[in-house]
Short mmCIF file of C-alpha atoms and ligand atoms in Angstrom, two decimals:
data_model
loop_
_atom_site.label_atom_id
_atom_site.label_comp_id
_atom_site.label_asym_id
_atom_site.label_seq_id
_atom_site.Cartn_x
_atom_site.Cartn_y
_atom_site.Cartn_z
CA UNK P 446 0.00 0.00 0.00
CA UNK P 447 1.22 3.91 -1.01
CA UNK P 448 1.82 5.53 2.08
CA UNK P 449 -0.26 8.34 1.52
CA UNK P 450 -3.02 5.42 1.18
CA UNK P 451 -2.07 4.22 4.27
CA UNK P 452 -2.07 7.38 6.04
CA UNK P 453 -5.34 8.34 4.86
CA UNK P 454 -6.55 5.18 7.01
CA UNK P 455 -5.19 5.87 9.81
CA UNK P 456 -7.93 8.26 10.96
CA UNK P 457 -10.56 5.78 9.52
CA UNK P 458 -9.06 3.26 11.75
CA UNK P 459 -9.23 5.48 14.58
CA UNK P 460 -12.55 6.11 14.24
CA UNK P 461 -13.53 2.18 14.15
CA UNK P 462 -11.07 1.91 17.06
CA UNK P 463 -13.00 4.24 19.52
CA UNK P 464 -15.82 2.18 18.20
CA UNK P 465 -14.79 -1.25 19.33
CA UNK P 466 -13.53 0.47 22.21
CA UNK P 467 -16.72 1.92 23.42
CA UNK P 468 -18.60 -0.76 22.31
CA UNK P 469 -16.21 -3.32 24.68
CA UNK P 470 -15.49 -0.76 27.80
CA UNK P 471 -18.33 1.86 27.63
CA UNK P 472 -16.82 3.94 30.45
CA UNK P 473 -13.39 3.18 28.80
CA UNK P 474 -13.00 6.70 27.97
CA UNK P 475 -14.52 8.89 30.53
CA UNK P 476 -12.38 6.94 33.02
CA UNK P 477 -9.11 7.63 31.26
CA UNK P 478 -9.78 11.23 30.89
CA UNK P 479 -10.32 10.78 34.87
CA UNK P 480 -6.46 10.84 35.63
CA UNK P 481 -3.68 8.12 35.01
CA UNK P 482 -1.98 6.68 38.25
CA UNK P 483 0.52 4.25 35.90
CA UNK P 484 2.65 1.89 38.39
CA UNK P 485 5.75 1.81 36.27
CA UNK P 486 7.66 4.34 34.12
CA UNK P 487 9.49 2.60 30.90
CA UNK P 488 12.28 3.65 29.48
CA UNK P 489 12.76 2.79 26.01
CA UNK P 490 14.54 3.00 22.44
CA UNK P 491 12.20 5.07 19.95
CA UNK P 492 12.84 2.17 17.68
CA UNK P 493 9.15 1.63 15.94
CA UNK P 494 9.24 -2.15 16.54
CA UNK P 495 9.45 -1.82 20.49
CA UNK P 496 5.89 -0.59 22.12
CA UNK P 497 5.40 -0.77 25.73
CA UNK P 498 2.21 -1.54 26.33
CA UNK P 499 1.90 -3.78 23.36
CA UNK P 500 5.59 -6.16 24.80
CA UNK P 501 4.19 -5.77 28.61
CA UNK P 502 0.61 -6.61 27.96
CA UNK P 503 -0.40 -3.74 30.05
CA UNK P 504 -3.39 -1.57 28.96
CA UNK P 505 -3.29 2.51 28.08
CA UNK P 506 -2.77 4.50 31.48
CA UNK P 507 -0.70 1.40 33.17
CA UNK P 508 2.71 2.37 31.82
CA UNK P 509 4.37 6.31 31.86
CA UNK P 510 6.76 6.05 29.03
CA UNK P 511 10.06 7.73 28.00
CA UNK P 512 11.51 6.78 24.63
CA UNK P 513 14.89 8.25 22.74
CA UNK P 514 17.44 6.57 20.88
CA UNK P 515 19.04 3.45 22.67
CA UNK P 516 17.13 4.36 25.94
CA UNK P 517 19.65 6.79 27.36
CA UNK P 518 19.36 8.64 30.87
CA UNK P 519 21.42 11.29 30.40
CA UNK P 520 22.47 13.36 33.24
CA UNK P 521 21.90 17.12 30.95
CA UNK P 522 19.13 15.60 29.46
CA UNK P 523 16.05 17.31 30.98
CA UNK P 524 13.44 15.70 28.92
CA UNK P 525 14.16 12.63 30.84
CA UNK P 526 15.10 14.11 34.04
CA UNK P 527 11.55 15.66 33.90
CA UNK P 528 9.94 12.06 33.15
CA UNK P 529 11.38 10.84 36.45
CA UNK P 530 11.25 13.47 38.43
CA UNK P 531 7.42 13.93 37.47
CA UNK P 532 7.29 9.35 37.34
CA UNK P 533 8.79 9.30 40.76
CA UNK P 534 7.41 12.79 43.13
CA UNK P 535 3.92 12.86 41.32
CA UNK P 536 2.66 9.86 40.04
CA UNK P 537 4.40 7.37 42.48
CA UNK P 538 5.29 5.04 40.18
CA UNK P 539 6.53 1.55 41.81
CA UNK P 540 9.03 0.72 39.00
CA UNK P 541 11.54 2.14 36.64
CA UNK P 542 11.96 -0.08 34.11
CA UNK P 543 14.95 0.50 31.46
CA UNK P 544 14.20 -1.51 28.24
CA UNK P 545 17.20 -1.86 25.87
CA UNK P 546 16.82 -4.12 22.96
CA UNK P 547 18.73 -6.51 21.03
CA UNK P 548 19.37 -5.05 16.75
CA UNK P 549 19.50 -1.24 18.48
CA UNK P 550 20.51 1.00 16.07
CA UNK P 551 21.51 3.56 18.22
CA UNK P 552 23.84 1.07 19.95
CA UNK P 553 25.25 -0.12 16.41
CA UNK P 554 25.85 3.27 15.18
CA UNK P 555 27.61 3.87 18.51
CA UNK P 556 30.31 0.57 17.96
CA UNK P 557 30.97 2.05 14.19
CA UNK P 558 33.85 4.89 14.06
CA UNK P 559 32.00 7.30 11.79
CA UNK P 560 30.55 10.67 11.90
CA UNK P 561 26.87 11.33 12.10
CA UNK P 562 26.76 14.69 12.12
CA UNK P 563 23.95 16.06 14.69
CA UNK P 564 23.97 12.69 16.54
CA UNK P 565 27.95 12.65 17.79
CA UNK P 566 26.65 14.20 20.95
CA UNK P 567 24.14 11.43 21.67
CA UNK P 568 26.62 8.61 20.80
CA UNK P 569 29.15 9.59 22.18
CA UNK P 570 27.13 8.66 25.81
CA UNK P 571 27.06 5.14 24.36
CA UNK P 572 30.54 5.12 23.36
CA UNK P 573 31.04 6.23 27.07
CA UNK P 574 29.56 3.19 27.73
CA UNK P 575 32.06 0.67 25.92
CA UNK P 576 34.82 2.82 27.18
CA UNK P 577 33.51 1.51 30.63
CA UNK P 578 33.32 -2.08 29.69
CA UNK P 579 35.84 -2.14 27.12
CA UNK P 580 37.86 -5.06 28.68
CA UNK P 581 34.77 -7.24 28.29
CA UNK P 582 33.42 -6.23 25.42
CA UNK P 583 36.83 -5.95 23.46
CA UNK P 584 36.98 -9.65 24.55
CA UNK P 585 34.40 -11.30 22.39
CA UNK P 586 35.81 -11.63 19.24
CA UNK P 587 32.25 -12.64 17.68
CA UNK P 588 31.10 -8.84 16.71
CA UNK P 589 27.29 -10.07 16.46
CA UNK P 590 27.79 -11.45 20.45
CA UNK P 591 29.81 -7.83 21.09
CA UNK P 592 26.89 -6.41 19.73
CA UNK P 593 23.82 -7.94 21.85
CA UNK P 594 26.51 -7.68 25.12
CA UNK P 595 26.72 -3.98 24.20
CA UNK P 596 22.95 -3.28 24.45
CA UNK P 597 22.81 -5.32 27.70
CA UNK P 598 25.88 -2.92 29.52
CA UNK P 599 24.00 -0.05 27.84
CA UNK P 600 21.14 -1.07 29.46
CA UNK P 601 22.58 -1.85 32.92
CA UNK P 602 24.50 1.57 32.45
CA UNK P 603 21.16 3.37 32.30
CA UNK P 604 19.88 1.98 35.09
CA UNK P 605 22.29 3.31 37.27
CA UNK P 606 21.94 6.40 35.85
CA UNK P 607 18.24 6.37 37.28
CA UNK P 608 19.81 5.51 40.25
CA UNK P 609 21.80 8.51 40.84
CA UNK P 610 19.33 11.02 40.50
CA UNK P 611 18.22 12.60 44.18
CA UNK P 612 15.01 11.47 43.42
CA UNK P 613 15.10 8.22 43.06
CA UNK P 614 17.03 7.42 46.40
CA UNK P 615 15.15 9.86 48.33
CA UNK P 616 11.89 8.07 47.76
CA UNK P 617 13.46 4.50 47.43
CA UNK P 618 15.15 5.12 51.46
CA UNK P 619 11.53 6.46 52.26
CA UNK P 620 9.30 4.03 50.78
CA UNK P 621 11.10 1.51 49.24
CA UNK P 622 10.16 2.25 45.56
CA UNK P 623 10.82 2.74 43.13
CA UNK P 624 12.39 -0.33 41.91
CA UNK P 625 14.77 0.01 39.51
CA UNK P 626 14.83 -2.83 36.64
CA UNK P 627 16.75 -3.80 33.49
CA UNK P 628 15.22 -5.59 30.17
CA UNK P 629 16.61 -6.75 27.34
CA UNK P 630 13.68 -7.47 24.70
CA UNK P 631 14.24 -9.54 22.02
CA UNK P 632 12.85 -8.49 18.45
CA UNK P 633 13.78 -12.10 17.41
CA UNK P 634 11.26 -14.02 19.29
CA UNK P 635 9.68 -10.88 21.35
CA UNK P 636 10.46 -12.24 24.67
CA UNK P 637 11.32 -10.34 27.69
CA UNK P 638 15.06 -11.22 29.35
CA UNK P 639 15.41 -9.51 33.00
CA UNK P 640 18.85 -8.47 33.38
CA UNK P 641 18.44 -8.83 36.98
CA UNK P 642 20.32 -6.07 38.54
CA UNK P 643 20.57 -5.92 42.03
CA UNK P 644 19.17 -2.93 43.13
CA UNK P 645 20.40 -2.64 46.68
CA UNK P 646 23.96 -3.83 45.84
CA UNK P 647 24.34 -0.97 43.01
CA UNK P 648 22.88 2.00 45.14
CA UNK P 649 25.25 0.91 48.13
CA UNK P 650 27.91 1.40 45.16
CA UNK P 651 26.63 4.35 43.75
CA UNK P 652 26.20 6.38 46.96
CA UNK P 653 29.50 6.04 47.70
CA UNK P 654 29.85 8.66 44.94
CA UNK P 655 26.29 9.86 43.98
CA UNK P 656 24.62 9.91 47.13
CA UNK P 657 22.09 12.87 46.95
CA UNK P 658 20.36 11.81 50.33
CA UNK P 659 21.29 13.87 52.72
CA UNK P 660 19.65 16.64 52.09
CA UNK P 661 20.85 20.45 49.63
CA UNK P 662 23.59 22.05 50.55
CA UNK P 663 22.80 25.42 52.82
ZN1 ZN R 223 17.03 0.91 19.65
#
């Protein structure tokens, strides 16, 4: 199909989607428009063939979701600095879930020595990344296996990067959330692999450094 076909449909298929919607959930709508009190924030790549919802089964208003290129936290990046500061202070969320995924082009680009332009700034956080887990990853001689471990320490790097923000430890030593988690999904087969990080045994690291606990400097 053209695409100007196909994007002529898409309003058509709107349409018969709030149709099956109502039709299934009549309230559907006037509770959504009620307030969202998601549980967990995702962070994701803004590759097309990785949806939140649609990979965690969860409805629309479960999930708060952040999505750039190779699911970065960056510590200048306000955009999603504001996403957890709002996730974690406002709407309480009980997880923070990074999702990195295997065939990332933002983590390919990243293990290439070229120039793209406007990106450099953006890659060169994920090249941060190898540089800290160079040894290992300069080990595998396989460059497909490089490649998937690559997205998995990207993943695990992001995660603590969620860690060190004041936020997140202030309310995780309060309340005990939000839990901080790493996927890896897999566009081969579309299953969910849990990196399992453990959460208590990172911050203890972290804070050694990054500890934003103890209240602003006077
Ligand atoms: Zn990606």
């Amino acid at each position: 199909m053209q695409s100007k076909e196909l994007y002529n449909k898409i309003l058509e298929s709107n349409k018969k989607w709030v149709a099956e919607q109502t039709k299934k959930e009549p309230d559907f709508f006037t509770q959504i428009a009620d307030g969202q009190h998601p549980e967990y924030l995702y962070i994701g790549c803004s590759d097309s063939r990785v949806h939140a919802n649609e990979i965690m089964g969860l409805k629309n208003g479960q999930v708060f979701v952040h999505r750039n290129i190779a699911n970065m936290v960056i510590n200048t990046d306000l955009n999603a600095l504001s996403v957890i500061n709002y996730g974690v202070e406002y709407l309480n969320v009980k997880y923070i879930i990074v999702c990195g995924h295997y065939n990332c082009g933002g983590v390919k680009a990243a293990m290439e020595n070229l120039d793209y332009g406007i990106l450099n700034p953006w890659l060169r956080c994920i090249r941060d990344v190898y540089r800290l887990h160079q040894d290992e990853l300069d080990a595998i001689e396989d460059k497909n296996k490089r490649y998937r471990r690559f997205v998995e320490v990207n993943t695990y790097e992001q995660c603590l990067n969620v860690l060190k923000t004041a936020e997140v430890q202030k309310s995780y030593y309060e309340t005990g959330y939000p839990r901080v988690v790493g996927w890896i999904y897999d566009l081969h087969d579309g299953s969910l692999i849990d990196l399992e990080i453990d959460m208590e045994k990172e911050l203890s690291k972290i804070r050694k450094i990054y500890d934003l606990t103890k209240g602003k400097r006077k």
